[in-house]
XYZ file of C-alpha atoms in Angstrom:
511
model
C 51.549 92.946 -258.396
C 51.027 93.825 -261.748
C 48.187 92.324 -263.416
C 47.129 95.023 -266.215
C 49.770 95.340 -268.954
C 49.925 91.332 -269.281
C 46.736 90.762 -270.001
C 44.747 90.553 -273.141
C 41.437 90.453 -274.898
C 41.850 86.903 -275.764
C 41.609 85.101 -272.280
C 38.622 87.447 -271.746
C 36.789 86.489 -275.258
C 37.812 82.866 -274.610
C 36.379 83.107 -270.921
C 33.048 84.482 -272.066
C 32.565 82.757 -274.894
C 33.211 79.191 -272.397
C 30.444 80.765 -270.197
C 28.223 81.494 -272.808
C 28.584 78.233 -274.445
C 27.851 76.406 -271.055
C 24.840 78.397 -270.754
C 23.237 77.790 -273.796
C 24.486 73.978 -273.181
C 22.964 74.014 -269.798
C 19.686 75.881 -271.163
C 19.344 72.985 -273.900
C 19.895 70.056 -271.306
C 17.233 71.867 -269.014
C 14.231 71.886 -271.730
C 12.054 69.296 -271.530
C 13.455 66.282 -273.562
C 11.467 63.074 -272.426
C 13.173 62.684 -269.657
C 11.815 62.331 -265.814
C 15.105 63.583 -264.157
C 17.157 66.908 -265.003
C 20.878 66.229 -264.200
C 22.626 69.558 -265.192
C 19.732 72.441 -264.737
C 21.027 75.856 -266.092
C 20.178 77.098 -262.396
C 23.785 76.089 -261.270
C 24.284 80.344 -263.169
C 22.258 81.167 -259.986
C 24.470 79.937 -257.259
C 26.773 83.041 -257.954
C 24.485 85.394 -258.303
C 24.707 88.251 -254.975
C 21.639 89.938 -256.562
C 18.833 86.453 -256.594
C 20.730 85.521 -253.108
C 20.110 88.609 -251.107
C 16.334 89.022 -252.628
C 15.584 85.416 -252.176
C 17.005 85.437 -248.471
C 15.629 88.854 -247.340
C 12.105 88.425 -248.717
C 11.721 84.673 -247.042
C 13.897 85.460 -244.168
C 16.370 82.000 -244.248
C 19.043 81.133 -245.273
C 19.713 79.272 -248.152
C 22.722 76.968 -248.764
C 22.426 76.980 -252.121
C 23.970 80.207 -252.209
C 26.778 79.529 -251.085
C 29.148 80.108 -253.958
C 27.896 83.627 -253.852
C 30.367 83.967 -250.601
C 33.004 83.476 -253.172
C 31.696 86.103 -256.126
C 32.016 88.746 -253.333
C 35.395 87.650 -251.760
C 37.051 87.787 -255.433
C 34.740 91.363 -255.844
C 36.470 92.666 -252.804
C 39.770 91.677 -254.352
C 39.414 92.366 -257.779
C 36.726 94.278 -258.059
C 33.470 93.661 -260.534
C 35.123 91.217 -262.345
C 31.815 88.974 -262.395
C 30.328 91.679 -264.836
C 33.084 91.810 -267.238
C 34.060 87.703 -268.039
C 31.380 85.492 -266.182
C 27.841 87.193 -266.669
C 26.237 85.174 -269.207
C 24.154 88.400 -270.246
C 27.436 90.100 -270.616
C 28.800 87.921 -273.125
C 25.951 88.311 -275.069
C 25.909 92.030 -275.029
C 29.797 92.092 -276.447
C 28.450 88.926 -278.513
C 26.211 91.299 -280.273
C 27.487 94.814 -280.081
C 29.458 94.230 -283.157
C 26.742 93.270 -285.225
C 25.058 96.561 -284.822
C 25.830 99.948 -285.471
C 26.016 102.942 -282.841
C 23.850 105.536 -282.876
C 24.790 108.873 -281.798
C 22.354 109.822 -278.355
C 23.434 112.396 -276.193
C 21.521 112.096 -273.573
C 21.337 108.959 -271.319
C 20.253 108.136 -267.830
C 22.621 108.414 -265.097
C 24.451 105.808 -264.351
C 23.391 105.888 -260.779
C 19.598 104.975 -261.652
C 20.733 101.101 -261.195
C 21.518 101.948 -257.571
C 18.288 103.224 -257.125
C 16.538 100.629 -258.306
C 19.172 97.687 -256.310
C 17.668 100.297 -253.146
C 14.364 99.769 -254.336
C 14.363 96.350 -254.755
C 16.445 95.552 -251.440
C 13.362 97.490 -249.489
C 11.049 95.924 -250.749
C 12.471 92.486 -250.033
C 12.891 93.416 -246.285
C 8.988 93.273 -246.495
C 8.679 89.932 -247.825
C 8.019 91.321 -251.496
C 10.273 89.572 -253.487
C 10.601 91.519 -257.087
C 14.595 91.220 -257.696
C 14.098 87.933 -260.246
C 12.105 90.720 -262.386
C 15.149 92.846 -263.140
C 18.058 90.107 -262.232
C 19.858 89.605 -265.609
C 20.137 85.421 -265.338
C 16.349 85.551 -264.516
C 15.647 87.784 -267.530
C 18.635 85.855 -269.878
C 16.757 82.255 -269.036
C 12.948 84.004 -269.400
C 13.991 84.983 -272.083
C 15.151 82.052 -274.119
C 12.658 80.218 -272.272
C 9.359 82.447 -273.492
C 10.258 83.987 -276.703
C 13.198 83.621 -278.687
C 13.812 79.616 -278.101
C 10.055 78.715 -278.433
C 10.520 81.063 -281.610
C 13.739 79.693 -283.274
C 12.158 76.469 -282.601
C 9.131 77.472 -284.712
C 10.564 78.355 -287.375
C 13.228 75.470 -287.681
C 10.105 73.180 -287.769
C 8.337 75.481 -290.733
C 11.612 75.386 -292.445
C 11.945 71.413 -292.235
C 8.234 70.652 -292.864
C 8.219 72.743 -295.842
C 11.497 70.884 -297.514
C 9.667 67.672 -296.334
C 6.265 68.940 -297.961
C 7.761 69.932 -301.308
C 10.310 66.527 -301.366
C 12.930 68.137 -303.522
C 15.544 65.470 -304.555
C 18.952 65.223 -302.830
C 17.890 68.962 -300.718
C 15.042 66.854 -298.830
C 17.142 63.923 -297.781
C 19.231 66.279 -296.763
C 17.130 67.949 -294.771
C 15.702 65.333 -293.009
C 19.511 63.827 -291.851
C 19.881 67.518 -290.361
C 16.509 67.238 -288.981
C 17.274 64.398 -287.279
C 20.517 65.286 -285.983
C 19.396 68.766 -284.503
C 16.438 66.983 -283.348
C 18.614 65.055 -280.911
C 20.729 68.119 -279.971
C 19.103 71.675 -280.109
C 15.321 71.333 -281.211
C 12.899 71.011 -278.404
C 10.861 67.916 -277.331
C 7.812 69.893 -278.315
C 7.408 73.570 -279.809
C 6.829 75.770 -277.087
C 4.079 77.953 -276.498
C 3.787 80.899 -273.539
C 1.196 83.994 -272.731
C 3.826 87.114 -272.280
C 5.997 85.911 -274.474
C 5.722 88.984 -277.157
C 6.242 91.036 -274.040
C 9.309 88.865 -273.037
C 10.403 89.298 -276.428
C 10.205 93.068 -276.817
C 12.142 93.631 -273.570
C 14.595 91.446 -274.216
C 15.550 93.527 -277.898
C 15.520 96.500 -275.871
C 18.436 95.323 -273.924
C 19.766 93.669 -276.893
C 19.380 96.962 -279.268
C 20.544 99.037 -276.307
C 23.927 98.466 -277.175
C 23.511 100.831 -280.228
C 23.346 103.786 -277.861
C 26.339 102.587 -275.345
C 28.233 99.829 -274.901
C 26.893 97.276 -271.826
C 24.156 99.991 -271.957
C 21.923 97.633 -269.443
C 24.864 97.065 -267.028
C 26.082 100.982 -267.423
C 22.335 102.585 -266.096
C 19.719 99.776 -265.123
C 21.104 96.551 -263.886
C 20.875 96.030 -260.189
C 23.271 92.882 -259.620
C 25.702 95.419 -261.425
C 25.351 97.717 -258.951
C 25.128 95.138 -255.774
C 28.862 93.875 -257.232
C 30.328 97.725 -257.752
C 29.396 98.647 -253.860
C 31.457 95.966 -253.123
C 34.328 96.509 -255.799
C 34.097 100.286 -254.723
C 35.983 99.015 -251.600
C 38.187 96.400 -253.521
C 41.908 96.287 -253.145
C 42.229 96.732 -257.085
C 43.687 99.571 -257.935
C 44.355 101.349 -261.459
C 47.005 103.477 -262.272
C 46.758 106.601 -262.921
C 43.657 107.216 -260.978
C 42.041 109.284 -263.442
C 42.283 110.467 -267.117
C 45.731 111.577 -267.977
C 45.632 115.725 -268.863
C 46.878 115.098 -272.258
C 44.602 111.967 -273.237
C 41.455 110.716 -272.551
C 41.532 107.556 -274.763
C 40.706 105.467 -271.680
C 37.279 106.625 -271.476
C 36.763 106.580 -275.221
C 37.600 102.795 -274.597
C 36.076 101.363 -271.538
C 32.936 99.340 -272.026
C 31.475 101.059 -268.929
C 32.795 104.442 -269.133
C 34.365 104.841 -265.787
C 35.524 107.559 -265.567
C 33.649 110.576 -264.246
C 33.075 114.353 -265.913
C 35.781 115.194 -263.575
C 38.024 112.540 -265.453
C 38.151 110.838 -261.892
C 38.281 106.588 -262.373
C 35.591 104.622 -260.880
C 36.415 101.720 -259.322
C 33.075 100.453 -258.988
C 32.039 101.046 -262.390
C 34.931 99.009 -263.863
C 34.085 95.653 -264.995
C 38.182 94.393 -265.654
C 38.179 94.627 -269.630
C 41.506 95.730 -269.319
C 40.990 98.091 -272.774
C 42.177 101.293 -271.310
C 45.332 99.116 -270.606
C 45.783 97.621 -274.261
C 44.901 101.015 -275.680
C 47.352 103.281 -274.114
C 50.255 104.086 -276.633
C 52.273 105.454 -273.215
C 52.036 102.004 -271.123
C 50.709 104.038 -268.240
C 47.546 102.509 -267.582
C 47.908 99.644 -265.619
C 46.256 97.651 -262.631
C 47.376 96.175 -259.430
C 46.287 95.053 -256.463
C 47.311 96.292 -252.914
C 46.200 96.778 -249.337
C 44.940 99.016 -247.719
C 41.949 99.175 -250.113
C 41.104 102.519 -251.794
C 37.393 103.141 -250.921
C 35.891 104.578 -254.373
C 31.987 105.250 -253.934
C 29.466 105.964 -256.348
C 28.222 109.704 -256.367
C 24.662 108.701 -255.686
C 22.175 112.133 -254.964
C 20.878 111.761 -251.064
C 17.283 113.215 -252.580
C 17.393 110.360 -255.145
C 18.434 107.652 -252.539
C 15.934 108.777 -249.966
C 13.217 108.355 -252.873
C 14.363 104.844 -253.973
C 14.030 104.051 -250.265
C 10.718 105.563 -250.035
C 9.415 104.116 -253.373
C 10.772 100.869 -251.515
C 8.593 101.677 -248.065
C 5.621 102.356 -250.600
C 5.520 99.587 -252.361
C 5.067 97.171 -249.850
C 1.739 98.265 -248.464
C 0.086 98.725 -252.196
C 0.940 95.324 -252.889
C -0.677 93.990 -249.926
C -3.925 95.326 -251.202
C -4.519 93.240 -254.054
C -7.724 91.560 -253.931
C -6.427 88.125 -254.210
C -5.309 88.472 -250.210
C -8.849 89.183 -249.638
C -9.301 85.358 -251.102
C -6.655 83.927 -249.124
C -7.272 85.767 -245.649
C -11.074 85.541 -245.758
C -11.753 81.984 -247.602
C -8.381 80.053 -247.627
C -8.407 80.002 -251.385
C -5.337 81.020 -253.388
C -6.015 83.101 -256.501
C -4.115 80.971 -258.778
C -2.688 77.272 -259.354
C 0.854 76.762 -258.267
C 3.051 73.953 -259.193
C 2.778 70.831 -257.424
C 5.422 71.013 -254.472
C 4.865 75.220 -254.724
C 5.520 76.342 -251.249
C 2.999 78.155 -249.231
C 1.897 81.560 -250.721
C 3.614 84.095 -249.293
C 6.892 81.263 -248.734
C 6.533 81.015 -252.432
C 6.267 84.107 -253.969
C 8.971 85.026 -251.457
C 11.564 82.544 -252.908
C 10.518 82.819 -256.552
C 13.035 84.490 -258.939
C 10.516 84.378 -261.637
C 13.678 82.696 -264.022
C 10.935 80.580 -265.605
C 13.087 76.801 -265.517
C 9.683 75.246 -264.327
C 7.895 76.422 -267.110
C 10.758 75.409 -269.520
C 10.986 71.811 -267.943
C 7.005 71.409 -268.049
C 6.382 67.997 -270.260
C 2.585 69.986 -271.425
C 3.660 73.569 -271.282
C 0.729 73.863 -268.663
C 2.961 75.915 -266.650
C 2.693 79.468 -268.065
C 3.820 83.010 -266.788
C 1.318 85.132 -264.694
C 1.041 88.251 -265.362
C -1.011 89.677 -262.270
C -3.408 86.895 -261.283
C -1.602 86.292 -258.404
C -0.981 89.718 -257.732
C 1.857 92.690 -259.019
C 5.192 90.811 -256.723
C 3.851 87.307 -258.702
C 4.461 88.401 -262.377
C 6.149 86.019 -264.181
C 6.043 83.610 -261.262
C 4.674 80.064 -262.326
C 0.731 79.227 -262.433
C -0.978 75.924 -264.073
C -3.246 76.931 -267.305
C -4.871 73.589 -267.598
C -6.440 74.689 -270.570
C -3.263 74.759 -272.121
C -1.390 72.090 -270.231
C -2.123 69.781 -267.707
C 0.422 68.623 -264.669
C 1.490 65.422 -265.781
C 0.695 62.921 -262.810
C 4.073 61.326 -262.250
C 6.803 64.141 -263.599
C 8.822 65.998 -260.711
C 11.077 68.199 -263.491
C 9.901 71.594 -261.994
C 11.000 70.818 -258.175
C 13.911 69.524 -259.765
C 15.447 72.595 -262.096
C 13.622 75.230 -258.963
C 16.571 77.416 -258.151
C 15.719 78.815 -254.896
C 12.867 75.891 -253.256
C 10.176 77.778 -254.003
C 9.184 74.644 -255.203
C 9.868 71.730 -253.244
C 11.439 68.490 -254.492
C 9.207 65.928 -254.600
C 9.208 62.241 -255.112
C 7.041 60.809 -257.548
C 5.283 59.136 -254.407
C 5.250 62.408 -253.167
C 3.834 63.943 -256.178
C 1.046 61.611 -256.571
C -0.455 62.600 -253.318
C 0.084 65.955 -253.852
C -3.181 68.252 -254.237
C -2.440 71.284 -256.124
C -6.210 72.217 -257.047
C -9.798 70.639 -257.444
C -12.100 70.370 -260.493
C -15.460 71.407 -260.813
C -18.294 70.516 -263.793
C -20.149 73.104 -265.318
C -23.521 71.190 -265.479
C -24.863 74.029 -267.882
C -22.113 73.343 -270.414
C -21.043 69.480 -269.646
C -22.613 67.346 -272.361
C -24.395 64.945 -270.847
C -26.350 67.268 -268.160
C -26.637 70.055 -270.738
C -27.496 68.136 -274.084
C -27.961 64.909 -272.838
C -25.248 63.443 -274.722
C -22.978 60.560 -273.000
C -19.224 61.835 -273.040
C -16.586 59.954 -270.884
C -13.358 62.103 -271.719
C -13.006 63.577 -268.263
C -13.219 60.003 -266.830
C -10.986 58.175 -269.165
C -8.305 61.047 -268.855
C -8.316 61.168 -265.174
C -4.862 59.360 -263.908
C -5.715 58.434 -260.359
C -5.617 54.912 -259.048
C -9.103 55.094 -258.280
C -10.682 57.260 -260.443
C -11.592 60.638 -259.181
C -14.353 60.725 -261.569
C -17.292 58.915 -261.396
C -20.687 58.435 -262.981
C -24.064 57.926 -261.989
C -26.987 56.460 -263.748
C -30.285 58.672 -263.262
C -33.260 56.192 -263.690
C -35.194 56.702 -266.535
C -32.771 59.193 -268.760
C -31.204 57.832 -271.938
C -28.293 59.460 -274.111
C -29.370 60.804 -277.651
C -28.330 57.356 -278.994
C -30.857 55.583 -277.062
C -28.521 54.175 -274.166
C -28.429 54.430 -270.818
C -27.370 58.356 -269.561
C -24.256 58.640 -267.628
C -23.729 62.389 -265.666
C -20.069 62.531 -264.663
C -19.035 63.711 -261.338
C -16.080 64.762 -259.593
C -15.134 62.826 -255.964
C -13.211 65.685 -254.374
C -11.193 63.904 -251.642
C -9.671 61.696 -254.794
C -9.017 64.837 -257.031
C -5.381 66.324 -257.188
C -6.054 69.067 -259.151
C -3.617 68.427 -262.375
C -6.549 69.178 -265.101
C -6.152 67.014 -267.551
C -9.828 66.767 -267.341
C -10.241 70.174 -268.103
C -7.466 70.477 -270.874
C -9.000 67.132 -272.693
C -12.855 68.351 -272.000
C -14.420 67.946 -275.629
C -16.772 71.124 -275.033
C -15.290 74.318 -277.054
C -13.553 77.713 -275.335
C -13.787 77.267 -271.806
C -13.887 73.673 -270.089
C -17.197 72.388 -269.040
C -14.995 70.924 -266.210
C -12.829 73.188 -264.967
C -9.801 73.137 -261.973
C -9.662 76.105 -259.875
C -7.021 76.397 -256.986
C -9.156 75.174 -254.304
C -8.004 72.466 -251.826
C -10.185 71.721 -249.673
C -11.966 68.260 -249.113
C -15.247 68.022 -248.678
């Protein structure tokens, strides 16, 4: 069955622009707008991705049904071949999105193309030993981190400077304008409230560098470094797709010139695996030779990976695992209990967590106080970019279960709001040398007023005898541990400058 020679560019730029659209759709509906219930998370891009489901499942050692539309990306892989890459991979569409915008630069030397099958090795080792660092280089993860810590909270930023300056000056007929605009994107694209995240120059940064990539190859990132790539093109590599002719015809080598991927070898030899169904090398050829079918028994067509560089990916892999386990924070846990850092409410246990986590950032986008913030290695190297609560930044709002909602993998559990109330996820503390009425003798209720449990988990007492600067009666706050959950408003309201005089730490224990 022919399938080549019929086919154009158009269903593919219509197919990847629909994808694209959806996610950016999908990203906007998943922000935090108000709301107490997420309907259509972006996370549905996760339930066909090979690369978060074989990480998530071999680090935490279950299955997970969730995946199960993966089955179906590598049943139409094995048939077609890496089709995924070329029209559904949101981060694909925006590399051909952009690519035109910029202009090549001439670099002659590149990586190989095999270093993303190292790394997929790497990565899959490391997950067989519970380490879970595939959400780190998974292109959905990085694509929603992305938008999430840097270039959404940034766009956002300045659309509000832009539309508080036009308000500010009040030109006549341009601000009315304005504001109607203002109001309208307000309801569609604008956030509920401007964003603000630690890594997120970092986020930024390596983002461009996949975006600027492009200048030195086309799909430069899915060519040499991605690793779901090169989990899809083992699988294509035994597809029934097959291309005629099966290499670079003697008298032209337009297809190369072409193809996206380049995949063809210095031989001229085609690469099945490597092809990502673009179907240029078929529009381009003048001849009508080029063209693809598909036919049984499958041509096997596998990568020409070095043994030497394999056996080191493995090793690197092997490696890993132990120097990871020697991070002081599983001193904390394994001698005192304690985890090193605060973990949403419904977070699973530790290691269950950071096992499951894809580090794709949706909590953090869905979080009503931005509290939730990106670690960087708090919680140890395999928990970068994992979620932790900065309460000094933003508390856990008592009743909201958004981040158990949009959580793609159940790393953390979906809670009810019954649930979540009883939840503990940490316990505060007061700083008696910094707290203003045991330090300065001044009466300040913040902590207490802020503090959302029924009965309040903050409490004062009277000492006989001690009166505020204003002449009243002194009251010291304290905390009553077995009625504090940990969500630090306290903390993030606490009057006292730079640090908290009250402060939450990850703690859990009732005394």
């Amino acid at each position: 069955m022919a399938v080549g020679r019929h086919t154009t560019s158009i269903p593919r730029r219509i197919t990847q622009s629909v994808i694209l659209c959806a996610f950016l759709v999908l990203f906007i509906t998943t922000t935090y707008r108000g709301g107490t219930e997420i309907h259509y998370p972006i996370n549905l891009f996760f339930q066909a991705d090979p690369l978060a489901a074989a990480g998530t499942m071999l680090a935490s050692r279950t299955l997970n049904a969730f995946f199960l539309p993966v089955l179906l990306v590598l049943l139409a892989t094995l048939l077609l071949g890496r089709f995924f890459c070329g029209w559904f991979c949101p981060m694909g569409a925006l590399l051909d999105t952009f690519r035109p915008l910029m202009k090549p630069v001439d670099v002659k030397k590149v990586p190989s193309r095999n270093l993303k099958y190292y790394l997929l090795f790497l990565l899959l080792v490391t997950a067989a030993f519970s380490i879970n660092l595939v959400g780190i280089f998974d292109p959905i993860s990085i694509l929603i981190r992305s938008l999430t810590l840097s270039v959404y909270p940034l766009l956002s930023a300045a659309a509000f400077a832009v539309f508080d300056q036009l308000y500010y000056w009040d030109i006549p007929g341009v601000t009315a304008a304005s504001e109607a605009v203002y109001g309208v994107l307000r309801e569609t694209v604008l956030p509920f409230r401007q964003g603000f995240f630690l890594l997120s120059t970092t986020s930024l940064v390596l983002f461009g560098a996949i975006l600027f990539a492009e200048k030195i190859r086309p799909r430069f990132w899915c060519r040499y470094l991605c690793p779901l790539g090169a989990l899809l093109s083992l699988f294509a590599g035994v597809s029934l797709l097959r291309r005629r002719p099966t290499g670079l015809c003697p008298d032209c080598a337009e297809c190369n010139d072409v193809c996206e991927t380049g995949a063809f070898d210095d031989d001229g030899n085609f690469l099945k695996g490597e092809c990502i169904l673009t179907m240029s090398c078929v529009r381009s050829c003048e001849k009508k030779r080029a063209a693809y079918t598909v036919g049984f028994p499958p041509r096997a067509s596998a990568p020409s990976l070095v043994r030497r560089h394999v056996v080191t990916s493995l090793v690197a892999g092997l490696a890993l695992s132990p120097l990871l386990l020697i991070h002081p924070k599983r001193k904390l846990k394994e001698s005192l209990g304690i985890d090193a850092v605060i973990r949403p409410p419904g977070a699973r246990e530790e290691p269950l967590f950071l096992s499951r986590c894809v580090k794709c950032g949706e909590c953090m986008m869905v979080c009503p106080t931005g509290g939730l913030q990106p670690d960087l290695v708090r919680g140890g190297l395999e928990g970068m970019y994992s979620p932790i609560l900065v309460p000094r930044i933003g508390y856990c709002e008592y009743h909201c279960t958004l981040c158990g909602q949009v959580c793609p993998t159940g790393a953390i559990e979906k809670l009810s709001v019954a649930e979540k109330l009883e939840t503990v996820i940490g316990m505060a503390y007061i700083d008696t040398n910094r707290c203003l009425p045991y330090a300065h003798g001044i009466n300040c209720m913040v902590c207490e007023e802020h503090c959302p449990t029924a009965d309040k988990a903050i409490k004062f007492r009277e000492p006989i005898g001690e009166t505020s600067a204003d002449g009243s009666q002194l009251k010291q706050p304290y905390v009553i541990n077995n009625l504090c959950v940990g969500c630090g408003i306290c903390e993030n309201k606490c009057p006292v400058g730079g640090s908290g005089a009250i402060i939450v730490t990850s703690e859990k224990a009732k005394y």
